Coordinates of C-alpha atoms in Angstrom, one line a residue:
Chain B
X28 CA 44.2 -59.1 -85.8
X29 CA 47.8 -60.4 -84.8
X30 CA 48.4 -61.5 -81.3
X31 CA 51.3 -58.6 -81.1
X32 CA 48.6 -56.1 -81.4
X33 CA 46.5 -54.1 -79.1
X34 CA 42.5 -54.9 -78.1
X35 CA 41.0 -52.3 -76.5
X36 CA 37.2 -52.6 -75.5
X37 CA 36.5 -50.1 -72.3
X38 CA 34.0 -47.8 -70.8
X39 CA 35.2 -45.1 -68.7
X40 CA 32.3 -43.4 -66.8
X41 CA 33.2 -40.0 -65.3
X42 CA 29.8 -38.3 -64.3
X43 CA 28.2 -36.6 -67.3
X44 CA 31.1 -38.0 -69.7
X45 CA 31.2 -41.4 -70.7
X46 CA 33.7 -42.8 -72.8
X47 CA 32.8 -46.1 -74.7
X48 CA 35.3 -47.3 -77.3
X49 CA 36.5 -50.5 -79.0
X50 CA 39.9 -50.1 -80.5
X51 CA 42.0 -52.8 -82.5
X52 CA 45.5 -52.1 -83.6
X53 CA 48.0 -54.4 -85.2
X54 CA 51.4 -54.4 -84.6
X55 CA 53.4 -52.0 -86.7
X56 CA 50.1 -50.1 -87.6
X57 CA 50.0 -46.5 -86.8
X58 CA 46.4 -45.1 -85.8
X59 CA 46.1 -41.3 -86.1
X60 CA 43.3 -40.5 -83.5
X61 CA 41.1 -37.4 -84.3
X62 CA 38.3 -35.8 -82.3
X63 CA 37.5 -32.4 -81.1
X64 CA 38.4 -31.1 -77.7
X65 CA 36.8 -33.2 -74.9
X66 CA 35.8 -35.8 -77.3
X67 CA 37.7 -38.4 -75.0
X68 CA 41.2 -38.7 -76.8
X69 CA 43.2 -37.9 -73.5
X70 CA 41.2 -40.3 -71.6
X71 CA 41.6 -43.1 -74.0
X72 CA 45.3 -42.7 -74.1
X73 CA 45.1 -42.3 -69.9
X74 CA 43.5 -45.7 -69.9
X75 CA 46.1 -47.3 -72.4
X76 CA 49.0 -45.7 -70.2
X77 CA 47.4 -47.3 -67.1
X78 CA 46.7 -43.9 -65.5
X79 CA 43.3 -43.9 -65.6
X80 CA 41.4 -47.4 -64.4
X81 CA 38.3 -48.0 -66.8
X82 CA 35.1 -48.4 -65.3
X83 CA 34.4 -51.5 -67.5
X84 CA 35.9 -53.5 -70.3
X85 CA 39.2 -54.9 -71.1
X86 CA 42.5 -53.7 -72.6
X87 CA 45.2 -56.2 -73.9
X88 CA 48.4 -55.6 -75.6
X89 CA 50.6 -58.0 -77.4
X90 CA 48.7 -61.1 -75.6
X91 CA 48.9 -59.7 -72.2
X92 CA 45.8 -58.6 -70.4
X93 CA 46.4 -55.2 -68.9
X94 CA 42.9 -54.2 -67.8
X95 CA 40.1 -56.6 -67.2
X96 CA 37.4 -55.0 -64.8
X97 CA 35.4 -58.4 -64.7
X98 CA 38.4 -60.1 -63.1
X99 CA 39.9 -57.0 -61.3
X100 CA 43.4 -57.3 -63.3
X101 CA 45.2 -53.9 -63.7
X102 CA 49.0 -53.5 -64.8
X103 CA 49.9 -50.3 -63.4
X104 CA 51.6 -47.9 -65.7
X105 CA 55.1 -48.9 -65.0
X106 CA 54.8 -52.3 -65.6
X107 CA 52.7 -51.6 -69.0
X108 CA 55.5 -51.4 -71.8
X109 CA 53.6 -48.5 -73.4
X110 CA 55.2 -45.3 -74.1
X111 CA 54.2 -41.9 -73.8
X112 CA 55.2 -38.8 -76.0
X113 CA 52.9 -35.6 -75.2
X114 CA 52.7 -32.1 -76.7
X115 CA 55.0 -30.3 -74.3
X116 CA 57.6 -33.1 -74.1
X117 CA 57.5 -33.0 -70.5
X118 CA 61.3 -33.8 -70.4
X119 CA 62.9 -33.9 -67.0
X120 CA 64.6 -30.3 -66.6
X121 CA 67.2 -31.2 -64.2
X122 CA 68.4 -33.9 -65.9
X123 CA 70.6 -33.9 -69.2
X124 CA 69.5 -35.2 -72.4
X125 CA 71.2 -38.5 -71.9
X126 CA 70.0 -38.9 -68.3
X127 CA 66.3 -38.1 -69.7
X128 CA 66.6 -40.9 -72.2
X129 CA 68.6 -43.1 -69.7
X130 CA 65.8 -42.8 -67.1
X131 CA 63.6 -45.7 -68.2
X132 CA 66.5 -48.1 -68.4
X133 CA 67.9 -46.9 -65.2
X134 CA 64.2 -47.3 -63.5
X135 CA 64.5 -51.0 -64.9
X136 CA 67.5 -51.6 -62.8
X137 CA 70.3 -51.3 -65.5
X138 CA 73.6 -50.1 -64.4
X139 CA 74.1 -46.6 -65.0
X140 CA 77.1 -46.6 -67.3
X141 CA 75.0 -49.4 -69.5
X142 CA 72.1 -47.2 -69.7
X143 CA 74.0 -44.3 -70.7
X144 CA 75.4 -46.2 -73.6
X145 CA 72.2 -47.6 -74.8
X146 CA 70.6 -43.9 -74.4
X147 CA 73.4 -42.3 -76.2
X148 CA 72.9 -44.9 -79.3
X149 CA 69.2 -44.3 -79.3
X150 CA 70.0 -40.4 -79.4
X151 CA 72.3 -41.1 -82.3
X152 CA 69.6 -43.1 -84.2
X153 CA 67.0 -40.0 -84.0
X154 CA 69.9 -37.6 -85.1
X155 CA 70.8 -35.9 -81.9
X156 CA 74.4 -37.5 -81.6
X157 CA 76.7 -35.0 -79.9
X158 CA 73.8 -33.4 -77.5
X159 CA 73.9 -35.8 -74.6
X160 CA 75.3 -33.3 -72.2
X161 CA 72.7 -30.5 -72.9
X162 CA 69.8 -29.6 -70.4
X163 CA 66.2 -29.5 -71.9
X164 CA 66.0 -25.9 -71.9
X165 CA 68.9 -25.6 -74.5
X166 CA 67.0 -27.5 -76.9
X167 CA 64.7 -26.5 -80.0
X168 CA 61.4 -27.7 -80.0
X169 CA 62.1 -30.4 -82.8
X170 CA 65.1 -31.7 -80.8
X171 CA 63.0 -31.5 -77.6
X172 CA 60.5 -33.8 -79.4
X173 CA 63.0 -36.0 -80.7
X174 CA 64.6 -36.6 -77.2
X175 CA 61.0 -37.2 -75.8
X176 CA 60.5 -39.9 -78.5
X177 CA 64.1 -41.4 -77.8
X178 CA 63.2 -41.6 -74.1
X179 CA 60.1 -43.7 -74.9
X180 CA 61.6 -45.7 -77.8
X181 CA 64.5 -46.8 -75.7
X182 CA 62.5 -48.9 -73.1
X183 CA 61.2 -50.8 -76.5
X184 CA 57.5 -50.2 -75.8
X185 CA 54.8 -52.4 -77.5
X186 CA 52.5 -49.5 -77.5
X187 CA 53.7 -45.9 -78.3
X188 CA 51.2 -42.9 -77.6
X189 CA 51.8 -39.6 -79.2
X190 CA 49.7 -36.8 -77.7
X191 CA 49.6 -34.2 -80.2
X192 CA 53.3 -34.7 -81.0
X193 CA 53.9 -31.5 -83.5
X194 CA 51.4 -29.2 -81.9
X195 CA 54.1 -27.2 -79.9
X196 CA 56.3 -26.5 -82.9
X197 CA 56.2 -23.6 -85.2
X198 CA 54.9 -23.9 -88.8
X199 CA 58.3 -23.6 -90.0
X200 CA 59.9 -26.5 -88.4
X201 CA 56.5 -28.8 -88.3
X202 CA 56.9 -30.4 -91.7
X203 CA 60.7 -31.4 -91.4
X204 CA 59.8 -33.0 -87.7
X205 CA 56.5 -34.6 -89.2
X206 CA 58.6 -36.3 -92.0
X207 CA 61.0 -37.5 -89.5
X208 CA 58.6 -38.8 -87.1
X209 CA 56.9 -40.6 -89.8
X210 CA 60.2 -42.4 -90.4
X211 CA 60.5 -43.4 -87.1
X212 CA 57.1 -44.6 -86.8
X213 CA 57.5 -46.4 -90.1
X214 CA 60.6 -48.4 -88.3
X215 CA 58.7 -49.0 -85.1
X216 CA 57.4 -52.9 -84.8
X217 CA 54.6 -52.0 -82.3
X218 CA 51.7 -50.4 -82.1
X219 CA 51.1 -46.6 -82.4
X220 CA 48.4 -43.9 -81.7
X221 CA 49.0 -40.5 -82.7
X222 CA 46.5 -38.0 -81.4
X223 CA 46.0 -35.0 -83.6
X224 CA 44.0 -31.8 -84.4
X225 CA 45.5 -31.7 -87.9
X226 CA 44.2 -33.6 -90.7
X227 CA 47.5 -33.3 -92.9
X228 CA 49.3 -34.7 -89.7
X229 CA 46.9 -37.8 -89.5
X230 CA 47.2 -38.4 -93.5
X231 CA 50.7 -38.1 -93.2
X232 CA 51.5 -40.1 -90.1
X233 CA 48.4 -42.7 -89.7
X234 CA 48.0 -46.0 -91.6
X235 CA 44.5 -45.6 -90.4
X236 CA 42.3 -42.8 -88.9
X237 CA 39.9 -43.5 -85.8
X238 CA 37.8 -40.2 -85.1
X239 CA 36.4 -39.9 -81.4
X240 CA 33.4 -37.7 -80.7
X241 CA 31.6 -37.7 -77.4
X242 CA 33.3 -40.6 -76.0
X243 CA 32.6 -42.8 -78.9
X244 CA 34.4 -43.8 -82.1
X245 CA 32.2 -42.2 -84.8
X246 CA 34.4 -43.3 -87.9
X247 CA 37.2 -45.3 -88.7
X248 CA 39.3 -46.4 -91.9
X249 CA 42.4 -45.6 -94.1
X250 CA 42.9 -41.6 -94.4
X251 CA 41.8 -41.3 -98.2
X252 CA 38.5 -43.2 -97.6
X253 CA 37.8 -40.9 -94.6
X254 CA 38.6 -37.9 -96.0
X255 CA 36.4 -38.6 -99.4
X256 CA 33.4 -39.8 -97.3
X257 CA 33.4 -38.1 -94.0
X258 CA 30.8 -39.5 -91.8
X259 CA 30.3 -36.3 -89.4
X260 CA 30.2 -32.8 -89.6
X261 CA 33.3 -32.5 -87.7
X262 CA 35.2 -34.8 -90.1
X263 CA 33.9 -33.0 -93.1
X264 CA 35.0 -29.7 -91.5
X265 CA 38.5 -31.3 -90.7
X266 CA 38.9 -32.2 -94.5
X267 CA 37.4 -29.2 -95.9
X268 CA 34.2 -30.5 -97.0
X269 CA 30.4 -29.7 -96.8
X270 CA 28.6 -32.5 -95.7
X271 CA 24.5 -33.3 -95.6
X272 CA 22.6 -35.9 -94.4
X273 CA 19.4 -37.2 -96.6
X274 CA 17.2 -39.9 -97.7
X275 CA 18.2 -41.0 -101.3
X276 CA 15.6 -42.1 -103.9
X277 CA 17.3 -43.0 -106.8
X278 CA 19.1 -40.2 -108.4
X279 CA 17.8 -37.6 -105.8
X280 CA 17.9 -37.3 -102.4
X281 CA 15.8 -35.2 -99.9
X282 CA 18.0 -33.3 -97.4
X283 CA 15.4 -31.9 -95.4
X284 CA 14.1 -28.3 -95.3
X285 CA 12.4 -28.8 -98.4
X286 CA 15.4 -29.2 -100.4
X287 CA 16.3 -31.8 -102.9
X288 CA 19.6 -32.9 -104.3
X289 CA 20.3 -34.2 -107.4
X290 CA 22.9 -37.2 -107.5
X291 CA 25.4 -38.1 -110.1
X292 CA 24.3 -41.7 -109.6
X293 CA 21.9 -43.9 -107.8
X294 CA 21.6 -44.3 -104.0
X295 CA 18.8 -45.5 -101.8
X296 CA 18.2 -45.0 -98.0
X297 CA 20.1 -42.6 -95.6
X298 CA 23.2 -41.1 -97.2
X299 CA 26.0 -38.6 -96.8
X300 CA 26.3 -36.0 -99.4
X301 CA 29.6 -34.3 -99.7
X302 CA 31.0 -31.6 -101.8
X303 CA 33.9 -29.2 -101.7
X304 CA 33.1 -25.5 -100.7
X305 CA 34.7 -24.5 -104.1
X306 CA 31.9 -26.0 -105.6
X307 CA 29.2 -24.0 -104.3
X308 CA 28.0 -20.9 -106.0
X309 CA 26.6 -18.1 -104.2
X310 CA 23.9 -15.8 -105.6
X311 CA 22.0 -12.9 -104.3
X312 CA 18.8 -14.3 -106.1
X313 CA 17.2 -17.5 -106.5
X314 CA 19.1 -18.8 -109.8
X315 CA 17.1 -19.8 -112.8
X316 CA 16.6 -23.0 -114.3
X317 CA 17.0 -26.2 -112.1
X318 CA 14.8 -26.3 -109.2
X319 CA 17.2 -28.6 -107.7
X320 CA 20.5 -28.2 -105.3
X321 CA 19.5 -24.8 -104.4
X322 CA 18.7 -23.7 -101.3
X323 CA 18.8 -20.3 -99.3
X324 CA 20.8 -19.0 -96.4
X325 CA 22.1 -16.1 -94.7
X326 CA 25.8 -14.9 -95.0
X327 CA 27.4 -15.3 -91.4
X328 CA 31.1 -14.8 -91.9
X329 CA 33.6 -14.0 -94.3
X330 CA 37.3 -15.3 -93.8
X331 CA 40.4 -15.0 -96.2
X332 CA 41.4 -18.7 -97.2
X333 CA 44.2 -18.9 -99.2
X334 CA 43.5 -17.0 -102.7
X335 CA 39.7 -17.4 -101.7
X336 CA 37.6 -16.1 -99.3
X337 CA 35.6 -18.8 -97.3
X338 CA 31.9 -17.6 -96.8
X339 CA 30.2 -19.3 -94.0
X340 CA 26.6 -19.6 -94.7
X341 CA 24.1 -20.2 -92.0
X342 CA 20.4 -21.6 -92.2
X343 CA 18.4 -24.8 -92.1
X344 CA 21.3 -26.3 -94.5
X345 CA 24.5 -24.8 -93.6
X346 CA 27.2 -24.6 -95.8
X347 CA 30.8 -23.4 -96.4
X348 CA 31.6 -21.6 -100.0
X349 CA 35.1 -20.7 -101.2
X350 CA 34.5 -17.7 -103.8
X351 CA 36.7 -15.4 -105.2
X352 CA 37.4 -11.9 -103.8
X353 CA 36.0 -10.5 -107.0
X354 CA 32.7 -12.3 -106.6
X355 CA 32.7 -11.0 -102.9
X356 CA 32.9 -7.5 -104.3
X357 CA 30.4 -8.0 -107.4
X358 CA 27.8 -9.7 -105.0
X359 CA 28.7 -7.4 -102.4
X360 CA 28.4 -10.1 -99.6
X361 CA 28.5 -9.1 -96.4
X362 CA 27.3 -10.9 -93.1
X363 CA 23.5 -10.8 -92.6
X364 CA 22.7 -10.8 -96.3
X365 CA 20.4 -13.5 -97.7
X366 CA 21.8 -15.8 -100.5
X367 CA 21.2 -18.6 -102.5
X368 CA 23.7 -21.6 -102.5
X369 CA 23.7 -23.9 -105.5
X370 CA 25.7 -27.0 -106.3
X371 CA 26.3 -29.2 -109.7
X372 CA 25.3 -32.5 -109.3
X373 CA 28.5 -33.6 -110.7
X374 CA 30.7 -32.0 -107.9
X375 CA 28.3 -34.2 -105.4
X376 CA 29.8 -37.3 -103.6
X377 CA 26.8 -39.4 -102.1
X378 CA 27.6 -42.7 -99.9
X379 CA 25.4 -44.7 -97.5
X380 CA 25.5 -43.2 -94.1
Chain Z
X11 CA 57.3 7.6 -52.1
X12 CA 59.0 10.0 -54.7
X13 CA 58.5 6.8 -57.1
X14 CA 54.6 6.8 -56.5
X15 CA 54.7 10.3 -57.8
X16 CA 56.9 10.5 -60.5
X17 CA 55.4 7.0 -62.1
X18 CA 52.2 8.8 -62.7
X19 CA 51.3 7.7 -66.3
X20 CA 49.7 9.7 -69.0
X21 CA 46.1 10.3 -68.2
X22 CA 46.1 8.6 -65.1
X23 CA 46.4 10.0 -61.7
X24 CA 48.8 7.7 -59.9
X25 CA 49.5 9.3 -56.6
X26 CA 48.9 7.5 -53.7
X27 CA 45.5 8.4 -52.2
X28 CA 46.0 10.1 -48.6
X29 CA 43.2 8.3 -47.1
X30 CA 45.6 5.0 -47.8
X31 CA 49.0 6.8 -47.3
X32 CA 48.5 7.9 -43.5
X33 CA 47.3 4.6 -42.2
X34 CA 50.2 2.9 -44.3
X35 CA 52.7 5.1 -42.8
X36 CA 51.2 4.7 -39.2
X37 CA 51.5 0.8 -39.7
X38 CA 54.9 0.9 -41.0
X39 CA 56.1 3.3 -38.0
X40 CA 54.4 0.6 -35.6
X41 CA 56.4 -2.3 -37.1
X42 CA 59.8 -0.1 -37.7
X43 CA 60.1 2.4 -35.0
X44 CA 60.6 -0.1 -32.3
X45 CA 63.6 -1.7 -34.3
X46 CA 64.8 1.6 -35.2
X47 CA 64.9 2.4 -31.3
X48 CA 66.9 -0.7 -30.7
X49 CA 69.5 0.3 -32.9
X50 CA 69.2 4.0 -31.5
X51 CA 69.7 2.7 -27.7
X52 CA 72.4 0.0 -28.9
X53 CA 75.7 0.5 -26.9
X54 CA 77.7 0.4 -30.1
X55 CA 80.8 0.8 -28.2
X56 CA 80.5 -2.4 -25.9
X57 CA 79.1 -4.4 -28.8
X58 CA 82.1 -6.8 -29.7
X59 CA 83.1 -7.3 -26.0
X60 CA 79.2 -8.1 -25.3
X61 CA 78.8 -10.3 -28.5
X62 CA 81.9 -12.3 -27.7
X63 CA 81.1 -12.7 -24.2
X64 CA 80.7 -16.5 -22.5
X65 CA 77.1 -16.5 -22.0
X66 CA 76.3 -15.0 -25.7
X67 CA 78.4 -17.6 -27.2
X68 CA 77.3 -20.3 -25.3
X69 CA 73.7 -19.4 -26.4
X70 CA 74.6 -18.7 -29.8
X71 CA 76.3 -22.0 -30.3
X72 CA 73.1 -23.9 -28.8
X73 CA 70.8 -21.6 -30.6
X74 CA 72.4 -22.5 -34.1
X75 CA 72.8 -26.2 -33.2
X76 CA 69.2 -26.8 -31.9
X77 CA 67.6 -24.8 -34.7
X78 CA 69.6 -26.9 -37.4
X79 CA 68.6 -29.9 -35.5
X80 CA 64.8 -28.7 -35.5
X81 CA 65.2 -28.1 -38.9
X82 CA 66.6 -31.5 -40.2
X83 CA 63.9 -33.2 -38.2
X84 CA 61.1 -30.8 -39.8
X85 CA 62.5 -31.6 -43.3
X86 CA 62.9 -35.3 -42.6
X87 CA 59.2 -35.7 -41.4
X88 CA 57.5 -32.4 -42.8
X89 CA 58.5 -33.4 -46.6
X90 CA 56.7 -36.4 -46.6
X91 CA 54.0 -35.2 -44.2
X92 CA 53.5 -32.3 -47.1
X93 CA 53.4 -34.8 -49.7
X94 CA 50.5 -36.8 -47.6
X95 CA 48.7 -33.4 -47.4
X96 CA 49.2 -32.8 -51.1
X97 CA 48.7 -35.9 -52.8
X98 CA 47.2 -38.1 -50.4
X99 CA 43.6 -39.0 -50.9
X100 CA 41.7 -39.9 -47.5
X101 CA 38.9 -39.1 -45.4
X102 CA 40.0 -36.3 -42.9
X103 CA 42.5 -34.6 -45.1
X104 CA 41.1 -31.2 -44.4
X105 CA 41.2 -31.7 -40.6
X106 CA 44.6 -32.9 -40.9
X107 CA 46.0 -29.9 -42.8
X108 CA 44.0 -27.9 -40.1
X109 CA 45.7 -29.4 -37.1
X110 CA 49.3 -29.2 -38.8
X111 CA 49.0 -25.6 -38.9
X112 CA 47.8 -25.1 -35.5
X113 CA 51.1 -24.4 -34.1
X114 CA 51.1 -21.5 -36.6
X115 CA 48.3 -19.5 -34.7
X116 CA 48.8 -21.2 -31.3
X117 CA 50.6 -19.2 -28.5
X118 CA 54.0 -21.1 -28.3
X119 CA 53.8 -21.3 -24.4
X120 CA 50.4 -23.3 -24.9
X121 CA 52.4 -25.6 -27.3
X122 CA 55.3 -25.9 -24.5
X123 CA 52.3 -26.9 -21.9
X124 CA 51.2 -29.4 -24.7
X125 CA 54.4 -30.9 -25.0
X126 CA 55.2 -31.1 -21.5
X127 CA 51.8 -32.8 -21.0
X128 CA 52.8 -35.4 -23.7
X129 CA 56.5 -35.9 -23.1
X130 CA 56.8 -35.1 -19.6
X131 CA 57.7 -37.7 -17.0
X132 CA 53.9 -38.3 -16.2
X133 CA 52.8 -37.9 -19.6
X134 CA 51.4 -40.3 -22.2
X135 CA 54.4 -40.7 -24.3
X136 CA 56.7 -39.2 -21.7
X137 CA 55.9 -41.9 -19.1
X138 CA 56.4 -44.9 -21.3
X139 CA 59.9 -43.3 -22.3
X140 CA 60.8 -43.1 -18.8
X141 CA 59.9 -46.5 -18.0
X142 CA 61.0 -48.4 -20.9
X143 CA 64.1 -46.6 -21.6
X144 CA 64.7 -44.3 -18.7
X145 CA 64.5 -41.6 -21.0
X146 CA 63.5 -38.1 -19.7
X147 CA 63.0 -35.1 -22.3
X148 CA 61.8 -32.1 -20.2
X149 CA 64.5 -29.7 -19.6
X150 CA 67.3 -31.3 -22.2
X151 CA 68.6 -29.9 -25.3
X152 CA 66.1 -32.6 -27.1
X153 CA 63.3 -30.7 -25.6
X154 CA 64.5 -27.3 -26.9
X155 CA 64.7 -29.3 -30.6
X156 CA 61.4 -30.8 -30.1
X157 CA 59.8 -27.5 -29.1
X158 CA 61.3 -25.6 -32.2
X159 CA 60.3 -28.4 -34.5
X160 CA 56.7 -28.0 -32.8
X161 CA 56.4 -24.4 -33.7
X162 CA 58.4 -24.2 -37.0
X163 CA 57.6 -27.4 -38.8
X164 CA 54.2 -26.0 -39.8
X165 CA 56.1 -23.3 -42.1
X166 CA 58.0 -25.7 -43.8
X167 CA 55.0 -28.0 -44.3
X168 CA 53.0 -25.5 -46.0
X169 CA 55.6 -24.2 -48.3
X170 CA 56.4 -27.6 -49.5
X171 CA 52.6 -28.5 -49.8
X172 CA 52.4 -25.5 -52.0
X173 CA 55.2 -26.9 -54.1
X174 CA 53.9 -30.2 -54.4
X175 CA 50.5 -28.9 -55.5
X176 CA 52.2 -26.6 -58.0
X177 CA 54.4 -29.5 -59.4
X178 CA 53.2 -30.9 -62.8
X179 CA 51.8 -34.3 -62.1
X180 CA 52.1 -35.4 -65.8
X181 CA 56.0 -35.5 -65.2
X182 CA 55.2 -38.1 -62.6
X183 CA 52.9 -39.8 -65.1
X184 CA 55.5 -40.0 -67.9
X185 CA 58.1 -41.4 -65.5
X186 CA 55.6 -44.1 -64.2
X187 CA 55.3 -45.4 -68.1
X188 CA 58.8 -45.3 -68.3
X189 CA 58.9 -48.1 -65.6
X190 CA 59.9 -46.1 -62.5
X191 CA 58.1 -47.3 -59.2
X192 CA 56.2 -44.8 -56.8
X193 CA 59.4 -44.3 -54.7
X194 CA 61.6 -43.7 -57.8
X195 CA 59.3 -41.2 -59.3
X196 CA 59.3 -39.5 -56.0
X197 CA 63.0 -39.3 -55.4
X198 CA 64.1 -38.5 -59.1
X199 CA 61.0 -36.5 -60.6
X200 CA 58.9 -35.1 -57.8
X201 CA 61.5 -34.4 -55.0
X202 CA 63.8 -32.2 -57.6
X203 CA 61.2 -30.4 -58.7
X204 CA 59.8 -29.0 -55.3
X205 CA 63.5 -28.4 -54.0
X206 CA 63.3 -24.8 -54.4
X207 CA 59.8 -25.0 -52.3
X208 CA 61.9 -27.3 -49.7
X209 CA 64.7 -25.1 -49.4
X210 CA 62.6 -21.9 -49.0
X211 CA 60.7 -23.8 -46.3
X212 CA 63.7 -25.3 -44.6
X213 CA 65.3 -21.6 -44.2
X214 CA 61.9 -20.2 -42.9
X215 CA 61.8 -23.1 -40.4
X216 CA 65.3 -22.7 -39.4
X217 CA 64.6 -18.8 -38.6
X218 CA 61.4 -19.5 -36.7
X219 CA 63.3 -22.2 -34.9
X220 CA 66.1 -19.7 -33.9
X221 CA 63.9 -17.1 -32.6
X222 CA 61.6 -19.9 -30.7
X223 CA 61.1 -18.7 -27.0
X224 CA 57.5 -19.8 -25.3
X225 CA 57.6 -23.4 -25.9
X226 CA 61.3 -24.0 -25.2
X227 CA 61.1 -21.9 -21.8
X228 CA 57.7 -24.0 -20.8
X229 CA 59.0 -27.3 -21.9
X230 CA 62.8 -27.2 -21.4
X231 CA 63.5 -24.5 -19.0
X232 CA 66.2 -21.9 -19.1
X233 CA 69.7 -23.8 -18.3
X234 CA 72.8 -22.1 -19.7
X235 CA 74.4 -24.2 -22.2
X236 CA 71.7 -26.9 -22.3
X237 CA 68.3 -25.1 -23.1
X238 CA 68.9 -21.3 -22.9
X239 CA 68.8 -20.5 -26.5
X240 CA 69.6 -16.7 -27.7
X241 CA 66.1 -15.4 -27.1
X242 CA 66.1 -17.0 -23.6
X243 CA 69.2 -15.4 -23.0
X244 CA 67.8 -11.9 -23.8
X245 CA 64.9 -12.7 -21.7
X246 CA 67.0 -13.3 -18.8
X247 CA 69.2 -10.1 -19.4
X248 CA 66.0 -8.3 -19.2
X249 CA 65.1 -9.8 -16.0
X250 CA 68.4 -8.9 -14.7
X251 CA 68.5 -5.5 -15.6
X252 CA 71.2 -5.9 -18.2
X253 CA 69.3 -3.8 -21.0
X254 CA 72.5 -3.4 -23.2
X255 CA 73.0 -7.1 -23.3
X256 CA 69.2 -7.5 -24.2
X257 CA 69.5 -4.9 -27.2
X258 CA 72.6 -6.5 -28.4
X259 CA 71.0 -10.0 -28.7
X260 CA 67.6 -8.5 -30.1
X261 CA 69.6 -6.7 -32.7
X262 CA 71.3 -9.8 -33.6
X263 CA 68.3 -11.7 -34.1
X264 CA 66.5 -8.7 -36.0
X265 CA 69.7 -8.9 -38.6
X266 CA 69.2 -12.7 -39.2
X267 CA 65.4 -12.3 -39.6
X268 CA 65.6 -9.5 -41.9
X269 CA 68.3 -11.2 -44.2
X270 CA 66.1 -14.3 -44.5
X271 CA 62.6 -12.7 -44.7
X272 CA 64.0 -10.1 -47.7
X273 CA 65.7 -13.2 -49.4
X274 CA 62.4 -15.0 -49.3
X275 CA 59.6 -13.0 -49.4
X276 CA 59.0 -13.2 -53.2
X277 CA 59.0 -17.0 -53.0
X278 CA 57.0 -17.2 -49.6
X279 CA 54.3 -14.8 -51.2
X280 CA 54.2 -17.0 -54.1
X281 CA 54.3 -20.3 -52.5
X282 CA 51.1 -19.2 -50.4

């Protein structure tokens, strides 16, 4: 933990919803914040931006205490040096592009001329030189996003908050804007948080993932680690894996509902068991042979997923299976049909819960 | 009418039911016939002569000046008041909002009486003004402006409050994170966003001020050149039996109202 970084330990009590999180971010580090809708991501950003007062706890950025409920300290949004870029950019419609970017400098009392020169340079840096005099409504989504980024960066924030910065872009322009955003974040020396729903975005942009569910951090770590070893159903779905919880005894694990899973290696105690939907085999009858790694369920839904069909199987152990369209035809799978799911032990990853 | 018949879609009877059409036409007649009657009875030949008569020109000048002053006063006080009602977080806000809109439904004469009681020479504020500055408001042009503002400002406040509520506050949040003070946020972000609402409210306020009669005649009286505005002039004309003059003045005011209301109807309805 460098003194330049962010330390956040806060509780926000909003009636039935309680956000209770601890987050540490080093200077220069980009954290991808993931979580389902209503998990508390926006509340978390609101606290960091100084727009929401925490009920308890403390926020410190670059050695400066921004919030400390115990001592009643609270630095308002305008004194925080926290930049905010949101999904729909919120560019000021009545100002030109360069006036938008110069806004933060003007608000800090920098004379108009110098503010505009500085804003123009920042626009140049994000590849928007020459668009200074445009109005926001004349920009494409990708350009608007870069203006919003330039507007936030020009005042040199110590913490940059990006709330689903790519969500409003169409699928065609997203990869290019994402790559560019990654470049800008790599060159940014402060802390950054990118809120996203998109696992790819999280992997590309984040040095570290933090997953929030029901107001709590449920998993944090390097993207590859989180993707391989999801800790909750939400993360598993996000990275496209099936996840079962069980208790391991050596080479087997009891996952409940009378089902025992054979493991490829030894584990003990509570474990997560992850496997890809493409490793799941569906059959209309209980397969012969091995009594392990087989459980019954009911076809709930069929959905095209690339070249394959993703079958949602409900039951005591719900599971996703990717099967070929040919297999669907052969098995005559349809919603409501009982099936047996099986997975080879070699396709399973088990890790302590 | 013809549109109601021809726009019938396939499979749907789009004709206006007679049960609705008849009362609708009666209502329309009730609103339009008196105005049409004015146009019918208007002394079109004497129109230019009457319109350019001294008394009309004096009243017109006074009306435009006072209505404009009342509008400026209403914008200066009404916009901050609307902001307070839309954004303020204090107990009794609902009550305050109700109080602000009372002049909309209060008979203007009652408003005039209230103003007289407050600002008259014996009044709570008027007495103090008189003793301290030797200022006497009743029966002055200032009283006309005050009467008009009393009656017209609520229109502006309602329109602008709606605009404030409709404005996306996240823009203000972003501006705050960029280092802007509350005043800078209001001036450079919020106000430009609600400007169309302020403009609509100001025009409506001006039109209402222009037509103000009851509060004015009670609190300001009817003195040519200082307090006798166009509606008062029309009233005086009727009293003096000069029907032609009353009709000309009435038509003038109707034209102004129609132009303003047709131009604003869409916005006014939306703001509500």
